[in-house]
Amino acid sequence: MIDTKESLSQLVSEALLGEKYPIAKIISKIETENNLEFREFLFQELIRQNPNSKEGLTIGITGTPGAGKSSLLGELCKLFLDFAPDKKMAIVAIDPSSNLSGGSILGDRTRVTLPRRDTRIYFRSQPSQLELGGLNPYTYHVIRFLRRIFDYVFVETVGIGQNEISVSLISDLSFLVMQPLGGDQVQFMKSGIMEVPEAFIINKCDEESLANSSYYMLESTLEFIKDILPDQSLPPIFKTSVTKRKGIEELLNYILNYQKRKDKNTETLTQLTQWIRNEYGRWGISIWEELESSKWNQAVKRNPLGGIHKLKYEEEERKIVSIIQTKIK
Amino acid sequence: MSAEKKEYLLVDENGQGKPDKPWIFRTYAGHTNAKASNELYRKNLSKGQTGLSIAFDLPTQCGYSSDHEVSRPEIGKVGVPINSLEDFRILFDQIPIEEMNTSMTINGTSMWLLSLYVALAEERGVPLEKLNGTTQNDLIKEYLARGTYIYPPKESMKIIVDMYEYSLHNIPKWNPSNICSYHLQEAGATPVQELSFALATAIAVLDAIKERNCFSDDEFEQCVGRISFFVNAGIRFVEEMCKMRAFTEMWEEITTERYKVKTAKYRVFRYGVQVNSLGLTEEQPENNAWRILIESLGVTLSRNARCRALQLPAWNEALSLPRPWDQQWSLRLQQVLAYETDLLEYPDIFEGSKVIESKVKALKEEAKLEIQKIIDMGGALVAIENGYMKSQLVKSQTERLSKINSNELVIVGKNKWTDGIKSPLMTDSDGGIFKVDPKSAEQTLNVLGEAKSRRNADLAKKSLEELKQAAKDGKNLMPYSIACAKALVTTGEWADALREVYGEYNPPTGVDGQKLFLSDDKVSTVRGKVEAFTKANGHRPKIVVGKPGLDGHSNGAEMIAVSAKHSGFDVIYSGIRLSPEEIVQSAVEENANVIGLSILSGSHKEIVKQLFDELTHYKAKIPVVIGGIIPESDFEELKKMGIREIFTPKDYDLMSIMEKIIDIVSEEPALV
């Protein structure tokens, strides 16, 4: 139905107006295999139709199963509707469940209830497609797309180790959600993951003293392992409770007032590297580094925010494929 | 005492033969509106019935007034709607409540209904000590199986304890709660699960009461004596009888050891039974009459496993709501069993049986292990919140269905001996089913509107504020609820006030990580079709499994969710009590290829209309299929509205259902 460029342009203009069904259809197409050509057209079209379109803040939320991430997001949504009446948010929830059949049950929507026909919050589930704890192969492109329509794009992933840091590579602000005294501290210290997120949430702080003791434990752990320079302070730690409705307002305010953006060039580079590694392994990376990376790196240095235009991802991907293909031949 | 005492006879203290009194025959009744139900009760009472068993409609059970948007399709369908004290005045008109034993099947709003009953008694000048009856009030089974819960587990338990505290001091003959394992079996529980989950629930209630420490030791014993149970009896009747014996023995042990109850009568396992509806078939429904009889035997045949009260489903319950004649037929079965046979003349006829004793022992041992597991976890409330109990039930249910699908479990007329002559019972002009007159809801709404316009608005508002404040302060809510009842507060207002303080609960769905045990040719056929779709479209087919409306019987939806995953679908399943708007919103945002609805409450026509209106709003053309208890006479209308396929209890073969669904999905032009 959106095979022709005309109908795609139409869908893009409806999506830019915030209509949910067109947005949903475009995401499905992004999630389809071999979609390079489609993506190329899509991102060009988004710029063409709305050259000054916004660049929403991406917020990664990760943590062990059972840490209560979905319920927390549900509460955030409720407050968001009141607190930010002129803003819009999207949520991409990645569910790790999958089995032999390849099918999955995606149940994270359960925690988010919205007013009827509301267009300010958009929720999308994604199966992780057997990539344990990590991101779906198309997550990055879905987020790139959603950032152009929504002010805030939340990405929720379940992780139990190194893999969960991948969400922080594609978000401007990432949170690690933990439970009080869950033994998480020691676990994460080992895996080195504590160094990655920008902020921490101790969720399920239903009981004051338990919450406080966990808070201080985490604080001292972070002082140990975070690379804290004299001019830097400790990353913020939020204590939240969904049942007691505590700490969520503070968390939301922090997100709404967060101004910093990560460099999208680095993000694009990271994603390209990861993609090449997935598709062609280390061999692919070495070919790319030999032939292209010097040019890339120079450009990034020259103009950190505009050197490699973030919309050129598809162009670069195409180039790499053709270079590697020639090598294979 | 006579020297020639006959072991096989039941005798009185003078050695005279004296058969047992029969169990209580119950009729679970209520429909349409308060006036119609009042007429029904009075008719039943004039025939010598002494007790009432009230069925409430789903909005009343879920804490919504009839004028709430979500109530509209459900008013008066599966029970009587109660909005305010005014409805109770009508419902009990000319019925002497001081002489009744009134059982109310109500859970999330049980405190409210008891408050209305107390308010009515006080208005009539009936001393509260004379009130006799039960509010079911087992929230745990609601979270697990039936779905009419409102508040989170901890707050719900607090309300239950409030009711025990108030009742023991003010309405001593009232049973504030009744542990109900009936629906657990309906949701797939094995006998061991029924035993352990029910007893763990009772332990959770008693522990919470102990913790509040509001009773003296003597009062606490009385309070233990107030706990009653409502259980299920299935088709494997020997095992079911053993289950009942195990229940009795285990309760005796728990009350003695854990709660140190000294008075023997307070340790008695008091229970009523409804026999199983899950095993009733839509195919050859006349066979259900025999099933109901056999299931009754398990809980009546032997004296040590004989229930105090029994209610039987009707032979045609798998088709729709039963008609009065169908219920009468079930009642007659009980009367034949109790009065024509010699069942009640003997002491326990299985006492000393090695087979029975060792079976009981085995059940007890397994159940004890399971109870210990739950207690180690932190008790029944924790096992609800972490999804343990729910996932165990969904697992048992999938295993059961897998066995039916593979013919390992024989169900006559369904997967074996399926050819038969059509039943002449079905050829009546009403098609063998009962329907509530849709116009009857107007009467309910009129009563509600009048009560609201006539009441002192300031007083109603003030009593609601006081209720909220009491909830915030952790006070016993009974007196504040009774004040609300007297101020003509409505069911929805009462429930909303507490929703504001306690929040609404959204429990785990239990389907995560579930597997089907099916791997035959049919599975490969369906998976093949799913793979073909995936190849053609570049992504897996996506199904939104929706459970709209207030009917919380989620087994069907859960089984479809698990089967769809087994077939290779990506499945969106978000649990029960969704509005058609929410379901469509999910399907639109997720760009689903198909929507599957599950509706058992009889409100399918209204809900399907709302759903298609919403699809039109989004300009979304997503095919919709529906499953549930849907009479054939509605098929044509539903298809005209746009429903692509209808599944009923006859369609038990999960992979055939999935094949039909993937065929529909594959026919659709690609959405992207």
Coordinates of C-alpha atoms in Angstrom, one line a residue, chain B residues 248-583:
Chain B
T248 CA -11.1 -31.3 55.7
E249 CA -8.0 -33.0 57.2
M250 CA -5.6 -30.2 56.2
W251 CA -7.9 -27.5 57.6
E252 CA -8.1 -29.3 60.8
E253 CA -4.3 -29.5 60.9
I254 CA -3.7 -25.9 59.9
T255 CA -6.2 -24.5 62.4
T256 CA -4.8 -26.6 65.2
E257 CA -1.1 -26.2 64.5
R258 CA -0.8 -22.8 63.0
Y259 CA -3.6 -21.0 64.8
K260 CA -4.0 -23.1 68.0
V261 CA -7.7 -23.2 67.8
K262 CA -9.0 -25.2 70.7
T263 CA -12.7 -25.4 70.1
A264 CA -13.4 -28.3 67.7
K265 CA -16.4 -26.7 66.0
Y266 CA -14.3 -23.8 64.9
R267 CA -11.9 -26.1 63.1
V268 CA -14.5 -27.7 60.9
F269 CA -14.0 -27.2 57.2
R270 CA -17.3 -25.6 56.1
Y271 CA -17.9 -25.6 52.4
G272 CA -20.3 -25.3 49.5
V273 CA -19.8 -26.7 46.1
Q274 CA -20.7 -25.9 42.5
V275 CA -19.8 -28.6 40.1
N276 CA -17.5 -27.9 37.2
S277 CA -18.6 -25.9 34.2
L278 CA -15.3 -26.1 32.4
G279 CA -15.8 -29.7 31.2
L280 CA -19.3 -29.0 29.8
T281 CA -19.3 -29.2 26.1
E282 CA -21.1 -27.2 23.4
E283 CA -21.1 -30.4 21.3
Q284 CA -23.8 -32.9 22.2
P285 CA -24.8 -30.7 25.1
E286 CA -27.2 -33.3 26.4
N287 CA -24.2 -35.3 27.6
N288 CA -23.6 -32.5 30.1
A289 CA -26.5 -33.7 32.2
W290 CA -24.6 -36.9 32.9
R291 CA -21.4 -35.0 33.6
I292 CA -23.2 -32.9 36.2
L293 CA -24.7 -35.9 37.9
I294 CA -21.3 -37.7 38.1
E295 CA -19.6 -34.6 39.4
S296 CA -22.2 -34.3 42.1
L297 CA -21.4 -37.8 43.3
G298 CA -17.9 -36.8 44.4
V299 CA -19.2 -34.3 46.9
T300 CA -22.3 -36.2 48.1
L301 CA -21.5 -39.9 48.0
S302 CA -19.5 -40.3 51.2
R303 CA -20.3 -38.7 54.5
N304 CA -16.8 -37.3 55.2
A305 CA -16.7 -35.6 51.9
R306 CA -20.3 -34.2 51.8
C307 CA -20.8 -30.6 51.0
R308 CA -23.1 -28.3 53.1
A309 CA -24.6 -26.7 50.0
L310 CA -24.6 -27.5 46.4
Q311 CA -25.4 -25.6 43.2
L312 CA -25.4 -27.2 39.8
P313 CA -24.9 -25.6 36.4
A314 CA -27.4 -26.2 33.7
W315 CA -26.8 -28.7 30.9
N316 CA -26.7 -25.9 28.3
E317 CA -24.3 -23.5 30.0
A318 CA -21.6 -23.9 27.3
L319 CA -24.1 -22.5 24.9
S320 CA -25.4 -19.4 26.7
L321 CA -27.3 -18.3 29.8
P322 CA -29.7 -21.0 31.0
R323 CA -33.4 -20.6 30.9
P324 CA -35.6 -21.1 34.1
W325 CA -36.5 -24.6 32.9
D326 CA -32.8 -25.6 32.5
Q327 CA -32.1 -24.5 36.1
Q328 CA -35.1 -26.4 37.3
W329 CA -33.8 -29.5 35.7
S330 CA -30.6 -29.2 37.6
L331 CA -32.5 -28.7 40.9
R332 CA -34.5 -31.8 40.2
L333 CA -31.3 -33.8 39.9
Q334 CA -30.3 -32.8 43.4
Q335 CA -33.7 -33.7 44.7
V336 CA -33.6 -37.1 43.1
L337 CA -30.2 -37.7 44.6
A338 CA -31.1 -36.6 48.1
Y339 CA -34.6 -37.9 48.5
E340 CA -35.0 -41.0 46.2
T341 CA -31.6 -42.7 46.8
D342 CA -30.3 -44.1 50.1
L343 CA -27.3 -41.9 50.1
L344 CA -28.0 -40.2 53.4
E345 CA -28.6 -43.3 55.4
Y346 CA -25.0 -44.5 55.8
P347 CA -22.0 -43.4 57.7
D348 CA -18.9 -42.8 55.6
I349 CA -18.9 -45.6 53.1
F350 CA -15.2 -45.2 52.2
E351 CA -13.8 -45.1 55.7
G352 CA -11.0 -47.7 55.8
S353 CA -10.6 -48.0 52.1
K354 CA -6.9 -48.4 51.3
V355 CA -7.2 -46.8 47.9
I356 CA -9.0 -43.7 49.2
E357 CA -6.7 -43.3 52.2
S358 CA -3.5 -43.5 50.2
K359 CA -4.9 -41.2 47.5
V360 CA -5.8 -38.6 50.1
K361 CA -2.4 -39.0 51.7
A362 CA -0.7 -38.4 48.3
L363 CA -2.8 -35.3 47.6
K364 CA -2.1 -33.9 51.1
E365 CA 1.7 -34.4 50.7
E366 CA 1.8 -32.6 47.4
A367 CA -0.4 -29.8 48.6
K368 CA 1.7 -29.3 51.7
L369 CA 4.8 -28.9 49.6
E370 CA 3.1 -26.4 47.4
I371 CA 1.7 -24.4 50.4
Q372 CA 5.2 -24.3 51.9
K373 CA 6.6 -23.0 48.7
I374 CA 4.0 -20.2 48.7
I375 CA 4.7 -19.4 52.4
D376 CA 8.4 -19.4 51.7
M377 CA 7.8 -16.9 48.9
G378 CA 6.1 -14.6 51.4
G379 CA 2.5 -15.9 51.3
A380 CA -0.4 -15.8 48.8
L381 CA -0.3 -12.1 48.3
V382 CA 3.3 -12.2 47.1
A383 CA 2.6 -15.2 44.9
I384 CA -0.1 -13.2 43.3
E385 CA 2.0 -10.1 42.8
N386 CA 5.0 -11.9 41.4
G387 CA 2.7 -13.9 39.0
Y388 CA 3.7 -17.3 40.4
M389 CA 0.2 -18.6 41.0
K390 CA -1.2 -17.2 37.8
S391 CA 1.5 -18.7 35.6
Q392 CA 1.1 -22.1 37.3
L393 CA -2.6 -22.0 36.4
V394 CA -2.0 -21.0 32.9
K395 CA 0.5 -23.8 32.6
S396 CA -2.0 -26.4 33.9
Q397 CA -4.6 -25.1 31.5
T398 CA -2.3 -25.3 28.5
E399 CA -1.4 -28.8 29.4
R400 CA -5.0 -29.7 29.7
L401 CA -5.8 -28.2 26.3
S402 CA -2.8 -29.8 24.7
K403 CA -4.0 -33.2 25.9
I404 CA -7.5 -32.6 24.5
N405 CA -5.9 -31.6 21.2
S406 CA -3.8 -34.7 21.1
N407 CA -6.8 -36.9 22.2
E408 CA -4.9 -38.0 25.3
L409 CA -7.7 -36.7 27.3
V410 CA -11.0 -38.2 26.0
I411 CA -14.0 -35.9 25.9
V412 CA -17.0 -37.7 24.7
G413 CA -18.8 -36.0 21.8
K414 CA -15.9 -33.5 21.4
N415 CA -12.8 -35.5 20.4
K416 CA -14.3 -38.9 20.4
W417 CA -17.6 -40.3 19.2
T418 CA -18.4 -37.0 17.7
D419 CA -21.1 -38.2 15.3
G420 CA -24.5 -38.2 16.8
I421 CA -28.1 -37.3 16.3
K422 CA -28.9 -33.7 17.0
S423 CA -30.5 -33.1 20.4
P424 CA -34.3 -32.5 20.3
L425 CA -33.8 -30.3 23.4
M426 CA -32.4 -27.6 21.2
T427 CA -35.3 -27.2 18.8
D428 CA -37.6 -25.0 21.0
S429 CA -38.7 -21.7 19.5
D430 CA -36.2 -19.8 21.8
G431 CA -33.4 -21.9 20.4
G432 CA -32.7 -23.3 23.8
I433 CA -31.2 -20.2 25.3
F434 CA -32.1 -17.2 27.5
K435 CA -31.7 -13.6 26.7
V436 CA -32.1 -10.5 28.9
D437 CA -34.4 -7.8 27.5
P438 CA -32.1 -5.0 26.5
K439 CA -34.8 -2.4 27.4
S440 CA -34.8 -3.5 31.1
A441 CA -31.6 -1.5 31.7
E442 CA -33.7 1.7 31.4
Q443 CA -35.5 0.9 34.6
T444 CA -32.2 0.5 36.5
L445 CA -31.0 3.8 35.1
N446 CA -34.2 5.6 36.1
V447 CA -33.9 4.4 39.7
L448 CA -30.3 5.6 39.7
G449 CA -31.2 9.0 38.3
E450 CA -34.0 9.5 40.8
A451 CA -31.9 8.4 43.8
K452 CA -29.3 10.9 42.8
S453 CA -31.7 13.8 42.3
R454 CA -33.6 13.0 45.5
R455 CA -30.6 12.6 47.8
N456 CA -29.0 15.4 49.9
A457 CA -26.1 16.1 47.6
D458 CA -24.0 17.8 50.3
L459 CA -24.4 14.8 52.6
A460 CA -23.4 12.4 49.9
K461 CA -20.3 14.4 49.1
K462 CA -19.4 14.8 52.7
S463 CA -19.6 11.0 53.4
L464 CA -17.5 10.3 50.4
E465 CA -14.8 12.7 51.6
E466 CA -14.9 11.1 55.0
L467 CA -14.5 7.7 53.4
K468 CA -11.5 8.9 51.5
Q469 CA -9.9 10.4 54.5
A470 CA -10.5 7.2 56.6
A471 CA -8.8 5.2 53.8
K472 CA -5.8 7.6 53.9
D473 CA -5.6 7.3 57.6
G474 CA -5.8 3.5 57.5
K475 CA -9.0 3.4 59.6
N476 CA -11.6 0.6 59.5
L477 CA -13.8 1.6 56.5
M478 CA -17.0 -0.2 57.4
P479 CA -18.7 2.6 59.4
Y480 CA -17.8 5.2 56.7
S481 CA -19.1 2.9 54.0
I482 CA -22.4 2.4 55.9
A483 CA -22.7 6.2 56.2
C484 CA -22.2 6.4 52.5
A485 CA -24.9 3.8 51.9
K486 CA -27.4 5.8 54.0
A487 CA -26.5 9.0 52.1
L488 CA -27.5 7.2 48.9
V489 CA -24.0 7.2 47.5
T490 CA -23.7 5.1 44.3
T491 CA -21.6 2.0 43.7
G492 CA -19.4 3.8 41.2
E493 CA -18.9 6.8 43.6
W494 CA -17.9 4.5 46.5
A495 CA -15.5 2.5 44.4
D496 CA -14.0 5.6 42.7
A497 CA -13.3 7.2 46.1
L498 CA -11.2 4.3 47.1
R499 CA -9.6 4.0 43.6
E500 CA -8.4 7.5 44.2
V501 CA -6.7 6.5 47.4
Y502 CA -5.6 2.9 46.7
G503 CA -5.2 3.0 42.9
E504 CA -6.3 0.3 40.5
Y505 CA -4.6 -3.1 40.2
N506 CA -3.2 -4.5 37.0
P507 CA -2.0 -8.1 37.7
P508 CA 0.5 -10.2 35.7
T509 CA -1.2 -12.0 32.8
G510 CA 0.6 -15.3 33.4
V511 CA 1.2 -15.9 29.8
D512 CA 4.9 -14.9 29.7
G513 CA 7.2 -17.9 29.0
Q514 CA 4.3 -20.3 28.5
K515 CA 4.6 -23.2 26.1
L516 CA 2.2 -25.5 24.3
F517 CA 3.0 -29.1 24.2
L518 CA 1.9 -29.6 20.6
S519 CA 4.2 -30.6 17.7
D520 CA 2.1 -32.5 15.3
D521 CA 1.5 -32.0 11.5
K522 CA -1.0 -29.3 12.2
V523 CA 1.5 -27.3 14.0
S524 CA 4.0 -27.5 11.1
T525 CA 1.3 -26.6 8.6
V526 CA 0.4 -23.5 10.6
R527 CA 4.1 -22.5 11.2
G528 CA 4.7 -23.1 7.5
K529 CA 1.9 -20.6 6.7
V530 CA 3.3 -18.1 9.2
E531 CA 6.8 -18.4 7.7
A532 CA 5.3 -17.9 4.2
F533 CA 3.6 -14.7 5.5
T534 CA 6.8 -13.5 7.1
K535 CA 8.8 -14.0 3.9
A536 CA 6.2 -12.2 1.8
N537 CA 5.8 -9.3 4.2
G538 CA 9.2 -9.0 5.7
H539 CA 7.9 -9.3 9.3
R540 CA 6.0 -11.8 11.5
P541 CA 2.2 -11.6 11.6
K542 CA 1.1 -9.6 14.6
I543 CA -2.1 -10.3 16.6
V544 CA -3.7 -8.2 19.3
V545 CA -5.6 -10.5 21.6
G546 CA -8.2 -8.4 23.3
K547 CA -10.4 -9.1 26.3
P548 CA -12.9 -6.2 26.3
G549 CA -15.6 -5.4 28.7
L550 CA -16.0 -6.3 32.3
D551 CA -16.0 -10.1 31.9
G552 CA -12.8 -11.3 33.4
H553 CA -12.8 -15.0 32.4
S554 CA -9.5 -14.8 30.6
N555 CA -8.7 -18.5 30.0
G556 CA -9.7 -18.3 26.3
A557 CA -7.8 -15.2 25.6
E558 CA -4.7 -16.6 27.4
M559 CA -4.9 -19.9 25.4
I560 CA -5.1 -18.0 22.1
A561 CA -2.2 -15.8 23.1
V562 CA 0.0 -18.8 23.9
S563 CA -1.1 -20.7 20.8
A564 CA -0.4 -17.7 18.6
K565 CA 3.1 -17.4 19.9
H566 CA 3.5 -21.2 19.5
S567 CA 2.6 -20.7 15.8
G568 CA 5.1 -17.9 15.3
F569 CA 3.0 -14.8 15.7
D570 CA 4.1 -11.7 17.6
V571 CA 1.3 -11.4 20.2
I572 CA 0.1 -8.3 22.0
Y573 CA -1.9 -9.4 25.1
S574 CA -2.5 -6.9 27.8
G575 CA -4.9 -8.7 30.1
I576 CA -8.5 -8.1 30.9
R577 CA -11.0 -5.3 31.2
L578 CA -10.0 -3.2 28.2
S579 CA -12.3 -0.9 26.4
P580 CA -12.8 -1.5 22.7
E581 CA -11.0 1.9 22.3
E582 CA -7.9 0.6 24.1
I583 CA -7.9 -2.5 22.0

